[in-house]
mmCIF file of C-alpha atoms in Angstrom:
data_model
loop_
_atom_site.group_PDB
_atom_site.id
_atom_site.type_symbol
_atom_site.label_atom_id
_atom_site.label_comp_id
_atom_site.label_asym_id
_atom_site.label_seq_id
_atom_site.Cartn_x
_atom_site.Cartn_y
_atom_site.Cartn_z
ATOM 1 C CA LEU A 1 101.739 73.256 -74.337
ATOM 2 C CA LEU A 2 102.027 75.087 -70.977
ATOM 3 C CA ALA A 3 105.350 76.504 -72.188
ATOM 4 C CA GLY A 4 103.718 77.843 -75.345
ATOM 5 C CA ALA A 5 104.457 74.972 -77.738
ATOM 6 C CA LYS A 6 101.923 74.419 -80.539
ATOM 7 C CA GLU A 7 102.280 70.627 -80.607
ATOM 8 C CA ALA A 8 102.575 68.054 -77.825
ATOM 9 C CA ASP A 9 104.802 65.440 -79.442
ATOM 10 C CA TRP A 10 107.990 63.728 -78.338
ATOM 11 C CA LYS A 11 110.191 65.818 -80.619
ATOM 12 C CA THR A 12 108.874 69.056 -79.143
ATOM 13 C CA LEU A 13 109.283 67.645 -75.624
ATOM 14 C CA ARG A 14 112.903 66.649 -76.244
ATOM 15 C CA THR A 15 113.655 70.106 -77.578
ATOM 16 C CA TRP A 16 112.102 71.644 -74.484
ATOM 17 C CA LEU A 17 113.971 69.257 -72.145
ATOM 18 C CA ALA A 18 117.239 70.137 -73.866
ATOM 19 C CA GLY A 19 116.717 73.739 -72.916
ATOM 20 C CA ASP A 20 116.439 75.364 -69.470
ATOM 21 C CA CYS A 21 113.364 73.390 -68.489
ATOM 22 C CA LYS A 22 114.206 73.476 -64.774
ATOM 23 C CA SER A 23 114.102 77.264 -64.730
ATOM 24 C CA ALA A 24 110.873 77.250 -66.754
ATOM 25 C CA ILE A 25 109.258 74.886 -64.239
ATOM 26 C CA MET A 26 110.536 76.794 -61.193
ATOM 27 C CA ASN A 27 109.448 80.176 -62.574
ATOM 28 C CA PHE A 28 106.153 79.065 -64.132
ATOM 29 C CA ASP A 29 103.324 81.481 -63.169
ATOM 30 C CA ILE A 30 99.986 79.693 -62.994
ATOM 31 C CA ASN A 31 98.219 83.037 -63.441
ATOM 32 C CA THR A 32 99.577 83.258 -67.008
ATOM 33 C CA LEU A 33 97.885 80.002 -68.006
ATOM 34 C CA ALA A 34 95.056 80.889 -70.369
ATOM 35 C CA PRO A 35 91.787 78.906 -70.015
ATOM 36 C CA ALA A 36 92.000 77.871 -73.681
ATOM 37 C CA THR A 37 95.507 76.441 -73.177
ATOM 38 C CA ARG A 38 94.404 74.668 -69.982
ATOM 39 C CA ASP A 39 91.401 73.114 -71.777
ATOM 40 C CA ARG A 40 93.635 71.969 -74.607
ATOM 41 C CA VAL A 41 96.078 70.348 -72.170
ATOM 42 C CA GLU A 42 93.209 68.793 -70.200
ATOM 43 C CA LYS A 43 91.760 67.260 -73.378
ATOM 44 C CA TYR A 44 95.216 65.967 -74.272
ATOM 45 C CA LEU A 45 95.604 64.365 -70.816
ATOM 46 C CA LYS A 46 92.204 62.697 -71.117
ATOM 47 C CA ALA A 47 92.943 61.495 -74.640
ATOM 48 C CA LYS A 48 96.326 60.117 -73.532
ATOM 49 C CA SER A 49 95.234 59.098 -70.019
ATOM 50 C CA ASN A 50 96.926 55.683 -70.249
ATOM 51 C CA SER A 51 100.191 57.314 -71.228
ATOM 52 C CA PHE A 52 100.078 59.475 -68.103
ATOM 53 C CA LEU A 53 99.637 56.622 -65.654
ATOM 54 C CA PRO A 54 102.519 56.673 -63.144
ATOM 55 C CA GLU A 55 103.697 53.146 -63.960
ATOM 56 C CA THR A 56 103.584 53.854 -67.706
ATOM 57 C CA ILE A 57 105.545 57.105 -67.372
ATOM 58 C CA LYS A 58 108.180 55.508 -65.136
ATOM 59 C CA ARG A 59 108.786 52.797 -67.693
ATOM 60 C CA ALA A 60 109.292 55.425 -70.395
ATOM 61 C CA SER A 61 111.364 57.919 -68.360
ATOM 62 C CA ARG A 62 112.033 58.333 -64.658
ATOM 63 C CA ALA A 63 112.636 62.098 -65.179
ATOM 64 C CA ALA A 64 109.305 62.508 -66.944
ATOM 65 C CA ALA A 65 107.243 61.088 -64.036
ATOM 66 C CA PRO A 66 107.660 64.131 -61.697
ATOM 67 C CA MET A 67 107.078 66.459 -64.639
ATOM 68 C CA ALA A 68 103.817 64.679 -65.493
ATOM 69 C CA LEU A 69 102.681 65.045 -61.890
ATOM 70 C CA TRP A 70 103.662 68.722 -62.014
ATOM 71 C CA LEU A 71 101.659 69.174 -65.230
ATOM 72 C CA GLN A 72 98.550 67.492 -63.789
ATOM 73 C CA ALA A 73 98.853 69.469 -60.556
ATOM 74 C CA ASN A 74 99.019 72.752 -62.463
ATOM 75 C CA ILE A 75 95.961 71.879 -64.538
ATOM 76 C CA GLU A 76 93.986 70.973 -61.419
ATOM 77 C CA PHE A 77 95.226 74.083 -59.610
ATOM 78 C CA SER A 78 94.265 76.265 -62.595
ATOM 79 C CA MET A 79 90.749 74.797 -62.533
ATOM 80 C CA VAL A 80 90.512 75.529 -58.794
ATOM 81 C CA MET A 81 91.749 79.067 -59.419
ATOM 82 C CA GLN A 82 89.063 79.514 -62.106
ATOM 83 C CA THR A 83 86.415 78.241 -59.685
ATOM 84 C CA ILE A 84 87.443 80.635 -56.930
ATOM 85 C CA GLN A 85 88.193 83.528 -59.306
ATOM 86 C CA PRO A 86 84.904 85.333 -58.476
ATOM 87 C CA LEU A 87 85.774 85.064 -54.796
ATOM 88 C CA THR A 88 89.302 86.261 -55.551
ATOM 89 C CA ASP A 89 87.932 89.206 -57.534
ATOM 90 C CA GLU A 90 85.489 89.948 -54.722
ATOM 91 C CA LEU A 91 88.307 89.773 -52.181
ATOM 92 C CA ALA A 92 90.391 92.115 -54.331
ATOM 93 C CA GLU A 93 87.446 94.521 -54.504
ATOM 94 C CA TYR A 94 86.998 94.322 -50.729
ATOM 95 C CA THR A 95 90.718 94.902 -50.257
ATOM 96 C CA LYS A 96 90.553 97.895 -52.599
ATOM 97 C CA ASN A 97 87.521 99.293 -50.760
ATOM 98 C CA LEU A 98 89.249 98.633 -47.439
ATOM 99 C CA ALA A 99 92.287 100.583 -48.597
ATOM 100 C CA LYS A 100 90.019 103.440 -49.694
ATOM 101 C CA GLY A 101 88.159 103.248 -46.387
ATOM 102 C CA GLN A 102 91.404 103.340 -44.439
ATOM 103 C CA GLU A 103 92.571 106.305 -46.514
ATOM 104 C CA ARG A 104 89.290 108.126 -45.845
ATOM 105 C CA MET A 105 89.506 107.215 -42.168
ATOM 106 C CA GLN A 106 93.037 108.625 -42.033
ATOM 107 C CA LYS A 107 91.789 111.852 -43.618
ATOM 108 C CA TYR A 108 88.974 112.057 -41.077
ATOM 109 C CA GLU A 109 91.408 111.341 -38.249
ATOM 110 C CA ASP A 110 93.655 114.149 -39.527
ATOM 111 C CA LYS A 111 90.630 116.471 -39.697
ATOM 112 C CA LEU A 112 89.592 115.355 -36.209
ATOM 113 C CA LYS A 113 93.054 116.164 -34.890
ATOM 114 C CA LYS A 114 92.820 119.640 -36.443
ATOM 115 C CA VAL A 115 89.353 120.124 -34.909
ATOM 116 C CA GLU A 116 90.609 118.958 -31.505
ATOM 117 C CA LYS A 117 93.550 121.360 -31.811
ATOM 118 C CA ASN A 118 91.166 124.207 -32.682
ATOM 119 C CA VAL A 119 88.927 123.248 -29.753
ATOM 120 C CA GLU A 120 91.886 123.348 -27.381
ATOM 121 C CA GLU A 121 92.894 126.758 -28.738
ATOM 122 C CA LEU A 122 89.305 127.997 -28.344
ATOM 123 C CA LYS A 123 89.199 126.646 -24.785
ATOM 124 C CA LYS A 124 92.417 128.502 -23.995
ATOM 125 C CA THR A 125 91.059 131.683 -25.609
ATOM 126 C CA PHE A 126 87.804 131.298 -23.701
ATOM 127 C CA ALA A 127 89.691 130.835 -20.437
ATOM 128 C CA ASP A 128 91.765 133.955 -21.163
ATOM 129 C CA LYS A 129 88.657 135.961 -22.040
ATOM 130 C CA THR A 130 86.900 134.682 -18.916
ATOM 131 C CA ARG A 131 89.804 135.817 -16.732
ATOM 132 C CA GLU A 132 89.825 139.174 -18.528
ATOM 133 C CA ALA A 133 86.051 139.495 -17.989
ATOM 134 C CA GLU A 134 86.471 138.737 -14.270
ATOM 135 C CA ARG A 135 89.233 141.335 -14.052
ATOM 136 C CA LEU A 136 87.046 143.934 -15.804
ATOM 137 C CA LYS A 137 84.133 142.994 -13.565
ATOM 138 C CA ASP A 138 86.285 143.613 -10.488
ATOM 139 C CA LYS A 139 87.398 146.947 -11.947
ATOM 140 C CA LEU A 140 83.789 147.891 -12.708
ATOM 141 C CA GLU A 141 82.669 147.016 -9.187
ATOM 142 C CA GLN A 142 85.548 149.073 -7.785
ATOM 143 C CA ALA A 143 84.645 151.977 -10.085
ATOM 144 C CA GLU A 144 80.997 151.771 -9.048
ATOM 145 C CA LYS A 145 82.013 151.761 -5.409
ATOM 146 C CA THR A 146 84.288 154.773 -5.982
ATOM 147 C CA LEU A 147 81.477 156.563 -7.852
ATOM 148 C CA LEU A 148 79.050 155.845 -5.017
ATOM 149 C CA ASN A 149 81.524 157.219 -2.473
ATOM 150 C CA ALA A 150 82.093 160.277 -4.676
ATOM 151 C CA GLU A 151 78.326 160.882 -4.954
ATOM 152 C CA GLU A 152 77.968 160.529 -1.194
ATOM 153 C CA LEU A 153 80.851 162.941 -0.632
ATOM 154 C CA LEU A 154 79.408 165.338 -3.212
ATOM 155 C CA GLY A 155 76.073 165.271 -1.374
ATOM 156 C CA LYS A 156 77.837 166.120 1.838
ATOM 157 C CA LEU A 157 79.778 168.909 0.122
ATOM 158 C CA VAL A 158 76.521 170.380 -1.214
ATOM 159 C CA GLY A 159 75.224 170.574 2.374
ATOM 160 C CA GLU A 160 78.497 172.111 3.475
ATOM 161 C CA LYS A 161 78.257 174.650 0.672
ATOM 162 C CA THR A 162 74.803 175.712 1.871
ATOM 163 C CA ARG A 163 76.057 176.040 5.435
ATOM 164 C CA TRP A 164 79.155 177.920 4.268
ATOM 165 C CA SER A 165 76.965 180.242 2.200
ATOM 166 C CA GLU A 166 74.839 181.032 5.245
ATOM 167 C CA GLN A 167 77.967 181.640 7.307
ATOM 168 C CA VAL A 168 79.363 183.960 4.634
ATOM 169 C CA LYS A 169 76.085 185.905 4.577
ATOM 170 C CA SER A 170 76.153 186.142 8.346
ATOM 171 C CA ILE A 171 79.751 187.339 8.278
ATOM 172 C CA ASP A 172 78.904 189.828 5.554
ATOM 173 C CA ARG A 173 76.044 191.209 7.693
ATOM 174 C CA ASP A 174 78.319 191.388 10.712
ATOM 175 C CA LEU A 175 80.955 193.189 8.664
ATOM 176 C CA PHE A 176 78.314 195.606 7.400
ATOM 177 C CA GLN A 177 77.122 196.302 10.952
ATOM 178 C CA MET A 178 80.597 196.403 12.488
ATOM 179 C CA PRO A 179 81.413 200.138 11.885
ATOM 180 C CA ARG A 180 78.050 201.199 13.319
ATOM 181 C CA ARG A 181 78.425 198.893 16.296
ATOM 182 C CA ALA A 182 81.974 200.057 16.830
ATOM 183 C CA LEU A 183 80.793 203.668 16.747
ATOM 184 C CA ILE A 184 77.961 202.913 19.208
ATOM 185 C CA ALA A 185 80.366 201.032 21.474
ATOM 186 C CA ALA A 186 82.847 203.914 21.402
ATOM 187 C CA ALA A 187 80.083 206.430 22.158
ATOM 188 C CA PHE A 188 78.707 204.203 24.888
ATOM 189 C CA ASN A 189 82.103 203.962 26.552
ATOM 190 C CA THR A 190 82.736 207.679 26.172
ATOM 191 C CA TYR A 191 79.442 209.097 27.328
ATOM 192 C CA LEU A 192 77.902 206.349 29.493
ATOM 193 C CA GLY A 193 80.955 204.724 30.906
ATOM 194 C CA HIS A 194 80.556 206.526 34.261
ATOM 195 C CA GLU A 195 76.795 205.863 34.491
ATOM 196 C CA PRO A 196 75.405 203.053 36.668
ATOM 197 C CA GLU A 197 74.489 199.670 35.140
ATOM 198 C CA ASP A 198 70.748 200.213 35.340
ATOM 199 C CA MET A 199 71.059 203.578 33.582
ATOM 200 C CA ARG A 200 73.077 202.101 30.787
ATOM 201 C CA ARG A 201 70.486 199.345 30.319
ATOM 202 C CA ARG A 202 67.693 201.872 30.010
ATOM 203 C CA ILE A 203 69.617 203.869 27.415
ATOM 204 C CA MET A 204 70.542 200.701 25.457
#
């Protein structure tokens, strides 16, 4: 019945034993056992319980005894599998969710790595900009100092310009008076040169 036979009689069993029964037993997948087939086999075992007693089977066939034990073990195991199937399904669901969670976590870790890389690049850019700002600040302070010195020098030059203007005016007046003074000096030397000092003072 587990192998798909419709009847569980001796003729069917002999036909199955004549075939590759060892391979069928070794490769039997308990997960392929349908509940209806298991119930049918279980009813058969209960109905023929005396026939499946170890001593009874050994008297009939020594080779059949291990196979009967294998059959009973598979039925019991299938019932256990059915009992724990909800837990198995739940475990499969948890495993599926875990895989999804791990996939999402990997995506977030990849995003986090990109963010960390961007942060490092921004830190580097900020450091470069900070150094550039300090350099410009130093230049600005130097320019302000130069401008202050230039304003101070310009103030001094304005004072010098006023003084130079006064000197130029004075020189211009002296130049204007120079011919007259030269003429007076020449006349003084010509006509009063032989006069005493006191006389010259009175005439001056």
